[in-house]
Short mmCIF file of C-alpha atoms in Angstrom, two decimals:
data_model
loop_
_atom_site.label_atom_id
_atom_site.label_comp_id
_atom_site.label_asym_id
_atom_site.label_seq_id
_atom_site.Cartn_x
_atom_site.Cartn_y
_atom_site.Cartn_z
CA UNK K 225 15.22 8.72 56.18
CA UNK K 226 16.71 5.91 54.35
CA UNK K 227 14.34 3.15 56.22
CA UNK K 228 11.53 5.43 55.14
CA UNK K 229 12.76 5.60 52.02
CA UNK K 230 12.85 1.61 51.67
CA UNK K 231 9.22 1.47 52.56
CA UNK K 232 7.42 3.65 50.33
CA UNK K 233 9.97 2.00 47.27
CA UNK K 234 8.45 -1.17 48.56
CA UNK K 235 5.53 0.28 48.55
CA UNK K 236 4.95 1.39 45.03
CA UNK K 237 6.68 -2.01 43.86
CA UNK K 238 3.83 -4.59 45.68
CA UNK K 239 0.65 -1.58 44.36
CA UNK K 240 2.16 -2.31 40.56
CA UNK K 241 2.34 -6.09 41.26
CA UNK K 242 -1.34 -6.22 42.55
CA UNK K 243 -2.45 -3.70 39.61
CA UNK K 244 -0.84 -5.80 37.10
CA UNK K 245 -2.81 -9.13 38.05
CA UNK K 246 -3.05 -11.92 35.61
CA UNK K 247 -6.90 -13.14 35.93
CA UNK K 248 -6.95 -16.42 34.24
CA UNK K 249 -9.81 -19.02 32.72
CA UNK K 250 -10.64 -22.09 34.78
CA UNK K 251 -14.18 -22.80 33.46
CA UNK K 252 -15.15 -23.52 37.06
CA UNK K 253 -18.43 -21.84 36.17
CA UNK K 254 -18.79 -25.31 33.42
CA UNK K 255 -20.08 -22.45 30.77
CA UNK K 256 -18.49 -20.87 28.60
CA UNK K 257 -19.38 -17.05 29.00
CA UNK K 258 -16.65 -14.28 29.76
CA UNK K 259 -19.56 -12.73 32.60
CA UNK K 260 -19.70 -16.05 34.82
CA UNK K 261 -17.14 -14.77 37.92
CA UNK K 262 -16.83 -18.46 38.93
CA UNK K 263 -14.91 -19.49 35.61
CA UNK K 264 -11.77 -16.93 36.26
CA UNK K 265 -9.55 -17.12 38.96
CA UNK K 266 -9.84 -13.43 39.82
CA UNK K 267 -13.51 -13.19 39.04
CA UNK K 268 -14.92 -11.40 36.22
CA UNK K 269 -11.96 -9.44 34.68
CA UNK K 270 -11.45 -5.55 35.28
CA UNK K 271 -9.59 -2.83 33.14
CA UNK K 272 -6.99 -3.85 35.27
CA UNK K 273 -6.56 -7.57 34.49
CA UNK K 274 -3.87 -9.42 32.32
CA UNK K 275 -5.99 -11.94 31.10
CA UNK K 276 -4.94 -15.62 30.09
CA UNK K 277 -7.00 -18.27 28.32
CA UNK K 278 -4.91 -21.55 27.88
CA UNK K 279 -5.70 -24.42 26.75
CA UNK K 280 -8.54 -25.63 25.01
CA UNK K 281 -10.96 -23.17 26.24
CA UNK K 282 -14.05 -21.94 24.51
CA UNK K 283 -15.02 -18.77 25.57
CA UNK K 284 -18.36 -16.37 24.92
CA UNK K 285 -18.83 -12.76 24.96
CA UNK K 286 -22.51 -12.51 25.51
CA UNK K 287 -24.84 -9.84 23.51
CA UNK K 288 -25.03 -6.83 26.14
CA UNK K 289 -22.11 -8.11 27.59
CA UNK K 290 -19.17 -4.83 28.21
CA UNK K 291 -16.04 -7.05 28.47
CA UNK K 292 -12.76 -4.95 29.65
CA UNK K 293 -9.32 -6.16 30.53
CA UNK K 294 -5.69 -4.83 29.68
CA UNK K 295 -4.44 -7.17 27.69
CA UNK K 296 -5.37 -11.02 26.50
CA UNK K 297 -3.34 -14.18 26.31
CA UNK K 298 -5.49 -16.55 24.14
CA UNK K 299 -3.34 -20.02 23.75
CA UNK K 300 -4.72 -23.04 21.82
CA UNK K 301 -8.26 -21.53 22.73
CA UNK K 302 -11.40 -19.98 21.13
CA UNK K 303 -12.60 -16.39 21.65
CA UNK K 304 -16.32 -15.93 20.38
CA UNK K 305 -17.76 -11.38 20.79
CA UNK K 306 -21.45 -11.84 19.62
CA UNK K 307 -23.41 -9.17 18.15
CA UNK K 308 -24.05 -6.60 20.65
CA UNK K 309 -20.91 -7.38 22.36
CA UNK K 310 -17.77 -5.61 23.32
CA UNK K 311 -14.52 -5.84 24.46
CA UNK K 312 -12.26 -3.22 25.35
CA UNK K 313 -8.24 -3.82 25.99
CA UNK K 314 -6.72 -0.74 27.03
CA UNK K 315 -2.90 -1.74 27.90
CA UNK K 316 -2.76 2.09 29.94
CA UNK K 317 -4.11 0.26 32.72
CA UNK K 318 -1.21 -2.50 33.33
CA UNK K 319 1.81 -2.59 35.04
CA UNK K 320 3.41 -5.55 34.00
CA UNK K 321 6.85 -5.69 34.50
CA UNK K 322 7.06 -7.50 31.08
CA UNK K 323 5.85 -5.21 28.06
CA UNK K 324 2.72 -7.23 26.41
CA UNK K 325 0.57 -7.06 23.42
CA UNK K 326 -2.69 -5.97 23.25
CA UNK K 327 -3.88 -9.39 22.04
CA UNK K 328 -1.75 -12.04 21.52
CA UNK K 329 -2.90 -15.55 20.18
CA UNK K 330 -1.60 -18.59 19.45
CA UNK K 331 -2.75 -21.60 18.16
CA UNK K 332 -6.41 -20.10 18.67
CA UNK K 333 -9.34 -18.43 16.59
CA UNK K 334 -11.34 -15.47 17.26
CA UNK K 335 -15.06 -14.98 15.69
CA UNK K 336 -16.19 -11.71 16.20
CA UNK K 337 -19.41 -10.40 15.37
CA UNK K 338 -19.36 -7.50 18.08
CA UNK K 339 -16.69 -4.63 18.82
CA UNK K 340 -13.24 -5.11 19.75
CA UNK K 341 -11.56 -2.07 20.84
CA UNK K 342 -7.59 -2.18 21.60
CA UNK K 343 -6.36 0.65 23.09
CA UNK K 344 -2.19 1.59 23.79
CA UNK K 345 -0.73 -1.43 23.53
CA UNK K 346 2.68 -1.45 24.65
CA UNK K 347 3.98 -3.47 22.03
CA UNK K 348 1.74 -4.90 19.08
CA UNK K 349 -2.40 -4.12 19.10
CA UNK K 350 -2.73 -8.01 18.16
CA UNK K 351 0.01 -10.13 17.96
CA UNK K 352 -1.57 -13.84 15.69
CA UNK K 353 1.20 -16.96 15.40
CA UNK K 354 0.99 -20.53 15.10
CA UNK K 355 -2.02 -20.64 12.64
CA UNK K 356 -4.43 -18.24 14.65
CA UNK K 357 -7.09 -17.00 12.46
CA UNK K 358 -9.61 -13.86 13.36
CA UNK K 359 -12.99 -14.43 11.20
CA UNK K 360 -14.15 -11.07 11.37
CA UNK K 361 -17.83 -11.46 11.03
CA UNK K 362 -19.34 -8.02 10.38
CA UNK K 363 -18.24 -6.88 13.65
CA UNK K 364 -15.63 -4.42 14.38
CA UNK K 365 -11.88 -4.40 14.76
CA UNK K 366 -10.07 -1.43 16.27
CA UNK K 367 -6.38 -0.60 17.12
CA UNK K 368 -5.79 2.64 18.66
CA UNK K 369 -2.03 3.25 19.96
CA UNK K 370 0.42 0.51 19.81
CA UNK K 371 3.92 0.00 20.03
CA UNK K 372 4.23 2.56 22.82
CA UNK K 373 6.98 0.45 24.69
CA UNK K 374 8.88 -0.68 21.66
CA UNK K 375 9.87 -0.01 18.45
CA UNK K 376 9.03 -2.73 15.35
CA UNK K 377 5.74 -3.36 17.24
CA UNK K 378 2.76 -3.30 14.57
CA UNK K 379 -1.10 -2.48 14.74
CA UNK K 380 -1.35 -6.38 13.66
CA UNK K 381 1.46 -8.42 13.30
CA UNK K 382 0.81 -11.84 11.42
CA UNK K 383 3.09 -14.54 11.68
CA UNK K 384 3.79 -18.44 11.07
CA UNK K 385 0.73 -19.40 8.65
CA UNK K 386 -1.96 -17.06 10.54
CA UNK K 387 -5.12 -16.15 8.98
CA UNK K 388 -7.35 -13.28 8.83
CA UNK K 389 -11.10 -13.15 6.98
CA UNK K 390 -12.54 -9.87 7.06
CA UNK K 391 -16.17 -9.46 6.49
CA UNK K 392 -16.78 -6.74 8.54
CA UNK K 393 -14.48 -3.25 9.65
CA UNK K 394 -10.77 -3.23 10.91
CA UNK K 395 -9.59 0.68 12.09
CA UNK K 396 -5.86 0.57 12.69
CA UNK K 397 -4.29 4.27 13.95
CA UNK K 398 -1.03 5.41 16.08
CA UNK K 399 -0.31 8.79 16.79
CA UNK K 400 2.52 7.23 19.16
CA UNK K 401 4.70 4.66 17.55
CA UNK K 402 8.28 4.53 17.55
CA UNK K 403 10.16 3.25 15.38
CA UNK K 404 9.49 0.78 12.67
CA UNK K 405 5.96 0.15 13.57
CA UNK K 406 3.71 -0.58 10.89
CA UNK K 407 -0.08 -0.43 10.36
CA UNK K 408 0.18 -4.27 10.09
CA UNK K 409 2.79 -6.62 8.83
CA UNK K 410 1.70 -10.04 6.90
CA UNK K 411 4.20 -12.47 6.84
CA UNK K 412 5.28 -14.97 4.44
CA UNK K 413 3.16 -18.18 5.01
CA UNK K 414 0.38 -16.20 6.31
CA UNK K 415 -2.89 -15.20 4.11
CA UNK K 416 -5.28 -11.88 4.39
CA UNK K 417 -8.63 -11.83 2.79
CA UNK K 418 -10.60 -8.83 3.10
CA UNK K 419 -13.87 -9.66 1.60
CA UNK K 420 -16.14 -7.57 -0.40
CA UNK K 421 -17.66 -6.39 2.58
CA UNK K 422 -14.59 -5.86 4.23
CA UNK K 423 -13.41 -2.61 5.03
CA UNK K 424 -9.78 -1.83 6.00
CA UNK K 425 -8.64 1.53 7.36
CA UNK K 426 -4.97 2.31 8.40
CA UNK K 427 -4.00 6.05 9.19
CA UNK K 428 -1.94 8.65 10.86
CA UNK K 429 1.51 6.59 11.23
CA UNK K 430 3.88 9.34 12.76
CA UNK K 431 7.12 6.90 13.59
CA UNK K 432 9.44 7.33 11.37
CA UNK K 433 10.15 4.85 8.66
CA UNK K 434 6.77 3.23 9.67
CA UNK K 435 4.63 1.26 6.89
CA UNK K 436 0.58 1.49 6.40
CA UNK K 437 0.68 -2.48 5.46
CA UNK K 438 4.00 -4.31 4.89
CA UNK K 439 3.38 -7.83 2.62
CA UNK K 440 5.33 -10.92 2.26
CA UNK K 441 2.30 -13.44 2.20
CA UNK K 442 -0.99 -13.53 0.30
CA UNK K 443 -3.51 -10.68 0.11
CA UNK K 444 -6.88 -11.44 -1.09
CA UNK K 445 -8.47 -7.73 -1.34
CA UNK K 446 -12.06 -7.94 -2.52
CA UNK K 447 -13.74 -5.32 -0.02
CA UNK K 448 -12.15 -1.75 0.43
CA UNK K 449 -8.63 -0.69 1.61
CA UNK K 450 -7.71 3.18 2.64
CA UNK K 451 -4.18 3.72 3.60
CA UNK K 452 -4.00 7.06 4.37
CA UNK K 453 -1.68 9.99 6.52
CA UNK K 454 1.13 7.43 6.37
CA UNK K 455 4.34 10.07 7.88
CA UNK K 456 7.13 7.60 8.18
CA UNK K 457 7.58 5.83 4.80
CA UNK K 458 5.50 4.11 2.74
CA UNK K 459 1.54 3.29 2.06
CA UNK K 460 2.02 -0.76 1.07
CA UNK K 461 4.97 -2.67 0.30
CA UNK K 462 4.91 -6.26 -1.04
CA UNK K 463 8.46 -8.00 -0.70
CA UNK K 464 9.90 -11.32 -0.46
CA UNK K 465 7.03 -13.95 -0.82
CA UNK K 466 4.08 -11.52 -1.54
CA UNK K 467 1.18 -12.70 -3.36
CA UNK K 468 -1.11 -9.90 -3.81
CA UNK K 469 -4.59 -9.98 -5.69
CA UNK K 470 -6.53 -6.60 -5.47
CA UNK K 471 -10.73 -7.32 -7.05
CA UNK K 472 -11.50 -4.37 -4.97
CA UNK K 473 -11.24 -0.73 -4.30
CA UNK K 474 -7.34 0.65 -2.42
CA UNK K 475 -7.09 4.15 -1.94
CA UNK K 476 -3.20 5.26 -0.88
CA UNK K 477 -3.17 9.06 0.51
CA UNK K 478 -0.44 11.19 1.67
CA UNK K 479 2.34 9.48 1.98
CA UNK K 480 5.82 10.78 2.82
CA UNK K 481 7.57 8.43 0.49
CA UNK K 482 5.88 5.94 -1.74
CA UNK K 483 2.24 4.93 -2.19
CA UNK K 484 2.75 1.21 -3.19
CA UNK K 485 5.99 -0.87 -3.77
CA UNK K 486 5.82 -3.86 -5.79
CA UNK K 487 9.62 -5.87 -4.46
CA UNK K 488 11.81 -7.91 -6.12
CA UNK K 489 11.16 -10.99 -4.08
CA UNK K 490 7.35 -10.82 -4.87
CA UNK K 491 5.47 -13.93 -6.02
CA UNK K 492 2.51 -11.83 -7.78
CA UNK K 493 0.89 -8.77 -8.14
CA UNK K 494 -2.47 -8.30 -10.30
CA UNK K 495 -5.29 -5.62 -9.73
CA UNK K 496 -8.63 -6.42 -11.08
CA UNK K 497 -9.89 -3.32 -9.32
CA UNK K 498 -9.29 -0.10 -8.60
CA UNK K 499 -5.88 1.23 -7.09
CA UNK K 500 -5.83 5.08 -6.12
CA UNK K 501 -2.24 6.57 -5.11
CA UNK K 502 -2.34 10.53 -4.25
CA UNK K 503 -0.27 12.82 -2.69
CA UNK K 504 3.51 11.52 -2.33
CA UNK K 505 6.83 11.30 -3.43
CA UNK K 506 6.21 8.10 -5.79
CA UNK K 507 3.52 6.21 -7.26
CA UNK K 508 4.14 2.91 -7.31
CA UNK K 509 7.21 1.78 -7.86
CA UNK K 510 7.53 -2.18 -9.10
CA UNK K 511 10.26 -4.57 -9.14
CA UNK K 512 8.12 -7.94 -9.95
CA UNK K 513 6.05 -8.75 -12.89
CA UNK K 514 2.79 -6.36 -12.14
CA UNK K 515 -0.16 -7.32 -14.15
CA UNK K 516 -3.13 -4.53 -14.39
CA UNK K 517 -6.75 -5.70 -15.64
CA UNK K 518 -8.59 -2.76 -13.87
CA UNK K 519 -7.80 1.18 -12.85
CA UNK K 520 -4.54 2.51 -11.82
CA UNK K 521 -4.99 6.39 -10.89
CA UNK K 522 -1.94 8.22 -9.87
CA UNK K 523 -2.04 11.88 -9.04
CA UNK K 524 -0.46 14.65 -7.37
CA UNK K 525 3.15 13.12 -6.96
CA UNK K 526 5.95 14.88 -6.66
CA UNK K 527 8.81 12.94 -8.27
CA UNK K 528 7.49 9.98 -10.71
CA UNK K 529 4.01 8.89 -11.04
CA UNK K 530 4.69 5.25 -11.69
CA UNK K 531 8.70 3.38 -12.02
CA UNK K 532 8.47 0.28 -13.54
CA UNK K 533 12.19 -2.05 -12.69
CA UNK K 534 10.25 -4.99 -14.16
CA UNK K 535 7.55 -6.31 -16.74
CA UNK K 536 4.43 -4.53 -16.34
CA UNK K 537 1.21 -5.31 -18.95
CA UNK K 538 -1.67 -3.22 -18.89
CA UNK K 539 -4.60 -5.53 -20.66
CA UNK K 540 -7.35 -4.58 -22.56
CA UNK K 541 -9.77 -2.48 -21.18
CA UNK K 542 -7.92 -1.44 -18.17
CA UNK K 543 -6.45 2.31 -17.60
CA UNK K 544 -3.53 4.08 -15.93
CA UNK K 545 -4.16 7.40 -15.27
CA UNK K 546 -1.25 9.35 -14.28
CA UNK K 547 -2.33 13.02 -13.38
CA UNK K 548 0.25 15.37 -11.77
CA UNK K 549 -0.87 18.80 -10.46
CA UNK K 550 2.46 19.43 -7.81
CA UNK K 551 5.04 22.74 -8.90
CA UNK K 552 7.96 19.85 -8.60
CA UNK K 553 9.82 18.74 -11.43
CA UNK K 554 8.18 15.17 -12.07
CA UNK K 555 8.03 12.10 -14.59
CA UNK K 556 4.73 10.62 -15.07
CA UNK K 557 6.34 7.12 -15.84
CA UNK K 558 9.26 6.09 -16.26
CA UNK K 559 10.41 2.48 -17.30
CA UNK K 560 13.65 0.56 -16.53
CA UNK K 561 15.33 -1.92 -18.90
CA UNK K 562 12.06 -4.00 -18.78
CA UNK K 563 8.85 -4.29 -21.11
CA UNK K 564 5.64 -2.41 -20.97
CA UNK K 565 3.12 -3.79 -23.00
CA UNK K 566 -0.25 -1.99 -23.59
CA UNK K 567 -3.76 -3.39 -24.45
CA UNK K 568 -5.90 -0.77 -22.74
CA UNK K 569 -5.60 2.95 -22.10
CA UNK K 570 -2.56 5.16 -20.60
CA UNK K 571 -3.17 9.04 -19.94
CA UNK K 572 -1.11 11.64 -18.66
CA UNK K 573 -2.18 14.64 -17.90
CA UNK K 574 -1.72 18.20 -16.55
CA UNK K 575 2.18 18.10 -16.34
CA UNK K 576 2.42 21.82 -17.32
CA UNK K 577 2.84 23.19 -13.49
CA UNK K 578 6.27 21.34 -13.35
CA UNK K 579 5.96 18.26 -15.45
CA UNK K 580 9.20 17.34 -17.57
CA UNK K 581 8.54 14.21 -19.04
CA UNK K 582 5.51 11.90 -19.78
CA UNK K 583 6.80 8.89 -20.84
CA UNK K 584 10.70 7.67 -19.97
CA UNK K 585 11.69 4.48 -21.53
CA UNK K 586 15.17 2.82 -21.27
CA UNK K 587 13.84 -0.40 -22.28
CA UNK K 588 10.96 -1.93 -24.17
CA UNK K 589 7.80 -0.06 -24.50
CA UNK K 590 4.74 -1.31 -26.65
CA UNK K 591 1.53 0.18 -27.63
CA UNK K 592 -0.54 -2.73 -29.57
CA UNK K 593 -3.12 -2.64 -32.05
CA UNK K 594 -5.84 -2.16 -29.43
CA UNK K 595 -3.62 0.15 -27.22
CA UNK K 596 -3.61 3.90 -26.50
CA UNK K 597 -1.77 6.25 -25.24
CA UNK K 598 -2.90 9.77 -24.45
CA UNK K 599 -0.45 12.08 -23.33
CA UNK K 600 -2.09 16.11 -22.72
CA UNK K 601 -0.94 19.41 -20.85
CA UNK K 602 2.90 18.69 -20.48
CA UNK K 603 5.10 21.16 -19.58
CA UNK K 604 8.38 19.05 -21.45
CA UNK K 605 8.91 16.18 -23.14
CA UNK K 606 5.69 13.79 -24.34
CA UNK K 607 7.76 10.53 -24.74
CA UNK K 608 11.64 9.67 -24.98
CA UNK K 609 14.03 6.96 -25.67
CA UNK K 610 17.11 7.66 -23.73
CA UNK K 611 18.75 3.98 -23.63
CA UNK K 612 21.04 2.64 -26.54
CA UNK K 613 18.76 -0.35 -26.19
CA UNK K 614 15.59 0.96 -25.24
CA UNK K 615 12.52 0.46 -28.32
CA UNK K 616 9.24 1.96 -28.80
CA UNK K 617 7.13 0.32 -30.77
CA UNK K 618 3.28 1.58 -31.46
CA UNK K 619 0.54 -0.16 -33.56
CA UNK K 620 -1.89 1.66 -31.71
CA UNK K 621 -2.39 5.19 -30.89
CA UNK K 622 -0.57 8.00 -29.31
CA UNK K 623 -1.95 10.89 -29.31
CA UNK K 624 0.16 14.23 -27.30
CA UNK K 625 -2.11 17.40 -26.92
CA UNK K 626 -0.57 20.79 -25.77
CA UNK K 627 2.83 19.90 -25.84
CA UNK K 628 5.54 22.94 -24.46
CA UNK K 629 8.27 21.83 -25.37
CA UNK K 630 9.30 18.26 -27.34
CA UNK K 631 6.71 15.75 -28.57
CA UNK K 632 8.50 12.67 -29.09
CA UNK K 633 12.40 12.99 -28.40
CA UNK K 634 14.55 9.51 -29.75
CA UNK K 635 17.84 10.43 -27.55
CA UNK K 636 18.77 6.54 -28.00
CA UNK K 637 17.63 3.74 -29.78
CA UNK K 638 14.91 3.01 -31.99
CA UNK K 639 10.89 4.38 -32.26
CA UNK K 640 9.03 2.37 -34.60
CA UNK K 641 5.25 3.40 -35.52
CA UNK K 642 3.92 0.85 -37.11
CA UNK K 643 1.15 0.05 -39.96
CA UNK K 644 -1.63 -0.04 -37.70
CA UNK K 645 0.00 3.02 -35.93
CA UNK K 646 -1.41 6.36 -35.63
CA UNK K 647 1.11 9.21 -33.95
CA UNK K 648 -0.72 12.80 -33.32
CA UNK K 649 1.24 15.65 -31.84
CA UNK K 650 -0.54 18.83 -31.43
CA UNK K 651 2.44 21.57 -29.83
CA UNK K 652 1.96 24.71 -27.94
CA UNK K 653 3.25 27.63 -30.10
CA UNK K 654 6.44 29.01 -27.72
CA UNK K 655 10.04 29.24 -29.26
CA UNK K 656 11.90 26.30 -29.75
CA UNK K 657 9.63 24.06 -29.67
CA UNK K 658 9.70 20.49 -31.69
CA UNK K 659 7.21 17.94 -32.08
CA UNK K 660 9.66 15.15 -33.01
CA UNK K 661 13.36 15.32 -32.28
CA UNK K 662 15.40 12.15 -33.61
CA UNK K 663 19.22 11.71 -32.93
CA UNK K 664 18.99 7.61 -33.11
CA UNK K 665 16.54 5.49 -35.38
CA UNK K 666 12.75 6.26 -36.37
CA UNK K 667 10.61 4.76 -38.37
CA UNK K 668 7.21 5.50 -39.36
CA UNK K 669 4.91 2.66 -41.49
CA UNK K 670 2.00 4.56 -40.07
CA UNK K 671 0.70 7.65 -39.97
CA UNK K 672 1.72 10.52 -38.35
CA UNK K 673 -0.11 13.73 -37.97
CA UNK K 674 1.50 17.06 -36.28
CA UNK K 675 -1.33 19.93 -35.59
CA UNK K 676 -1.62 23.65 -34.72
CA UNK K 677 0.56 26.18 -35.90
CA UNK K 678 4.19 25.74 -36.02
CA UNK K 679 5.11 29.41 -36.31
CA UNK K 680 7.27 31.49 -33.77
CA UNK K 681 10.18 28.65 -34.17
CA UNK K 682 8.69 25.66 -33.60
CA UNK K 683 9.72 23.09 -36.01
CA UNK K 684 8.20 19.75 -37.67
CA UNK K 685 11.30 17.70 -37.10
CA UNK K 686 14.94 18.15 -36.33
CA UNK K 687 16.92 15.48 -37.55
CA UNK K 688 20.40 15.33 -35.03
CA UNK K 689 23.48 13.95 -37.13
CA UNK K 690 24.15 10.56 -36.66
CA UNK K 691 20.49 9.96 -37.19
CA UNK K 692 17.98 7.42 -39.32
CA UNK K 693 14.58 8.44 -40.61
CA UNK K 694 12.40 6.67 -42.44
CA UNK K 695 9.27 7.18 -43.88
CA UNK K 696 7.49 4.71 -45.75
CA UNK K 697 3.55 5.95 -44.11
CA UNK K 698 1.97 9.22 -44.28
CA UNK K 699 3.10 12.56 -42.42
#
């Protein structure tokens, strides 16, 4: 029993050594196509081949050509799919002893023009180091199952000054990871640019405290980003290093933590474009200097819409729109002991379900000449001070529409609406209700305008003792 116990463990060992063969690139064919049997050692690869190109190799995917293999090893070497060509890697079909990536390059490029399909990669889908670069050309990029092996595997994982130009589609999904395994990780040194045909698509990210796209080098997004099903953590963070420039269109959806953080380590962070973040616990949360010239939209969040732990200046022209629709308790934005500074347009709306307060500020909030702020259907408070050194400051307009419970509440510090500054409340007639509640310092140069009827208790103003008011506008 035990001797034929031996032999069918030897057995099974030598039929996973001959599945897992490594079929590597000679050129012995003296052409450059993948097709040619006489430039492999194994002949033309099969879903069953480990493949190695190293070094100095150029190699072609022909149009009409069906490439398959389980994984590639592409060092110091070129990998050309023309249009009309494809090439699967499905890492199901090895038996390497050693866990591998689906593709992983170093020192090499990749043009592609056709369809790459990577299929249950043991540990990364494509694994880029030592300056590789993929030029996506309008072909197709996708990453089904990774990290299957492993945890802190990722879709695409970009390291030591890599490089990836996408003109064309990358589809990055795992319904398997473990843990830690992100949709793709950019490292610092390396650089993204997904071009304005570009289209980027990471979903359904079930390990837990996996990231859609985690940033610490420089993304270039002019094309279109969707982020979306994202059950670990969070949509896109940008940390230490992170230069991010958004001229395009990034939708964030469902989300079990946070659509978008902004960390403290970050080099940049300005949107020209559009940035869409539904369905989550948070917004965006920012802890670097965030710079918005284009749309911020920000819905159906369940704790606060948008935290701002640094500077954040919203130019002219530009709009956050902060829209929360969820039975939760929620602030639409609340701001650290930092400066806000608006140029453009801020709206809040439909907080009634279980909104409590609009605007937060515990630091520096400013509403220029050009600026306005339109805060409608809120369940609590419109805007409130609540620091001892927090400052509101408008010389534009706020207007607050339907308004349960307080308009403007100044628990701490100082609200100052200024010449050019136009304040309009307009409350909800319940009991109780106030449209301006001051226990600190307010003053008004401006003009200030409180509509609808304040009968059944609601009052004008209630002044709370130690208090300063003063008027030297119109009420």
């Amino acid at each position: 029993m035990k001797r034929e116990t031996f032999l069918i463990v030897c057995l099974i060992f030598f039929s996973q050594i001959l599945k897992a063969q490594v079929n590597t690139w000679t050129g012995g064919a003296a052409t450059t196509n993948w097709e040619d049997a006489g430039n492999w050692t194994l002949g033309v690869p099969t879903a069953a081949h480990d493949v190695s190109i190293t070094p100095l190799f150029v190699v072609t995917i022909n149009a009409g050509t069906n490439a398959v293999c389980a994984s590639v090893i592409l060092g110091n070497s070129d990998l050309n799919t023309d249009a009309g060509a494809t090439l699967t890697i499905d890492g199901s079909n090895s038996s390497n002893i050693a866990d591998l990536d689906g593709l992983s390059m170093s020192a090499s490029q990749i043009t592609n023009q056709g369809d790459i399909f990577i299929f249950n990669s043991e540990l990364s889908g494509a694994n880029l180091f030592n300056g590789s670069q993929i030029h996506n050309d309008g072909g197709i990029i996708e990453i089904q199952g990774f990290a299957i092996n492993a945890s802190g595997e990722s879709g695409i994982d970009m390291q030591s000054t890599s490089q990836i130009d996408n003109d064309g589609t990358i589809l990055i999904q795992n319904n398997n990871a473990q843990l830690n395994s992100d949709g793709c990780v950019l490292s610092t040194g390396c650089t993204f640019n997904n071009n304005m045909s570009g289209v980027i698509e990471i979903r359904t990210l079930d390990g837990s405290t996996s990231n859609g796209f985690e940033i610490y080098g420089a993304m270039n997004n002019s094309g279109s980003l969707l982020i979306e099903d994202i059950l670990g953590s969070d949509g896109v963070i940008c940390d230490v290093g992170a230069d991010f420039l958004n001229d395009g269109d990034i939708t964030i959806n469902n989300v079990f933590n946070t659509s978008m953080q902004v960390g403290v380590g970050s080099n940049s962070f300005v949107n020209n474009g559009n940035i869409s973040c539904s369905v989550a616990r948070f917004g965006i949360i920012h802890d670097f200097v965030l710079t918005n010239n284009g749309s911020i939209d920000i819905a159906s969040i369940s704790s606060v819409g948008l935290m701002s732990f640094s500077d954040f200046t919203n130019n002219a022209l530009a709009i956050v729109d902060i829209s929360i629709s969820t039975s939760a308790t929620v602030t639409g934005w609340f701001n650290g002991p930092f400066t806000v500074t608006n140029f453009g347009n801020i709206l809040l709306s439909d907080l009634t379900i279980g909104g409590e307060v609009g605007i937060e500020n515990t630091g520096q909030f400013n509403n220029s000449t050009s600026g306005i702020i339109d805060i409608n259907n809120l369940n609590g408070i419109g805007v409130t001070n609540s620091n001892m050194a927090s400052s509101i400051v408008n010389d534009g307009l706020i207007q607050l529409t339907n308004i349960m419970n307080v308009g403007v509440r100044n628990r701490l510090g100082t609200f100052s609406n200024g010449l050019t500054g136009s304040l309009s409340i307009e409350m909800i007639n319940i009991v109780g209700g106030r449209a301006i509640w001051n226990h600190d310092t307010f003053t008004n140069d401006g003009s200030i305008d409180i509509l609808g009827s304040m009968g059944r208790g609601i009052s004008e103003f209630e002044l709370t003792t130690p208090t300063s008011f003063t008027n030297e506008g119109s009420i």
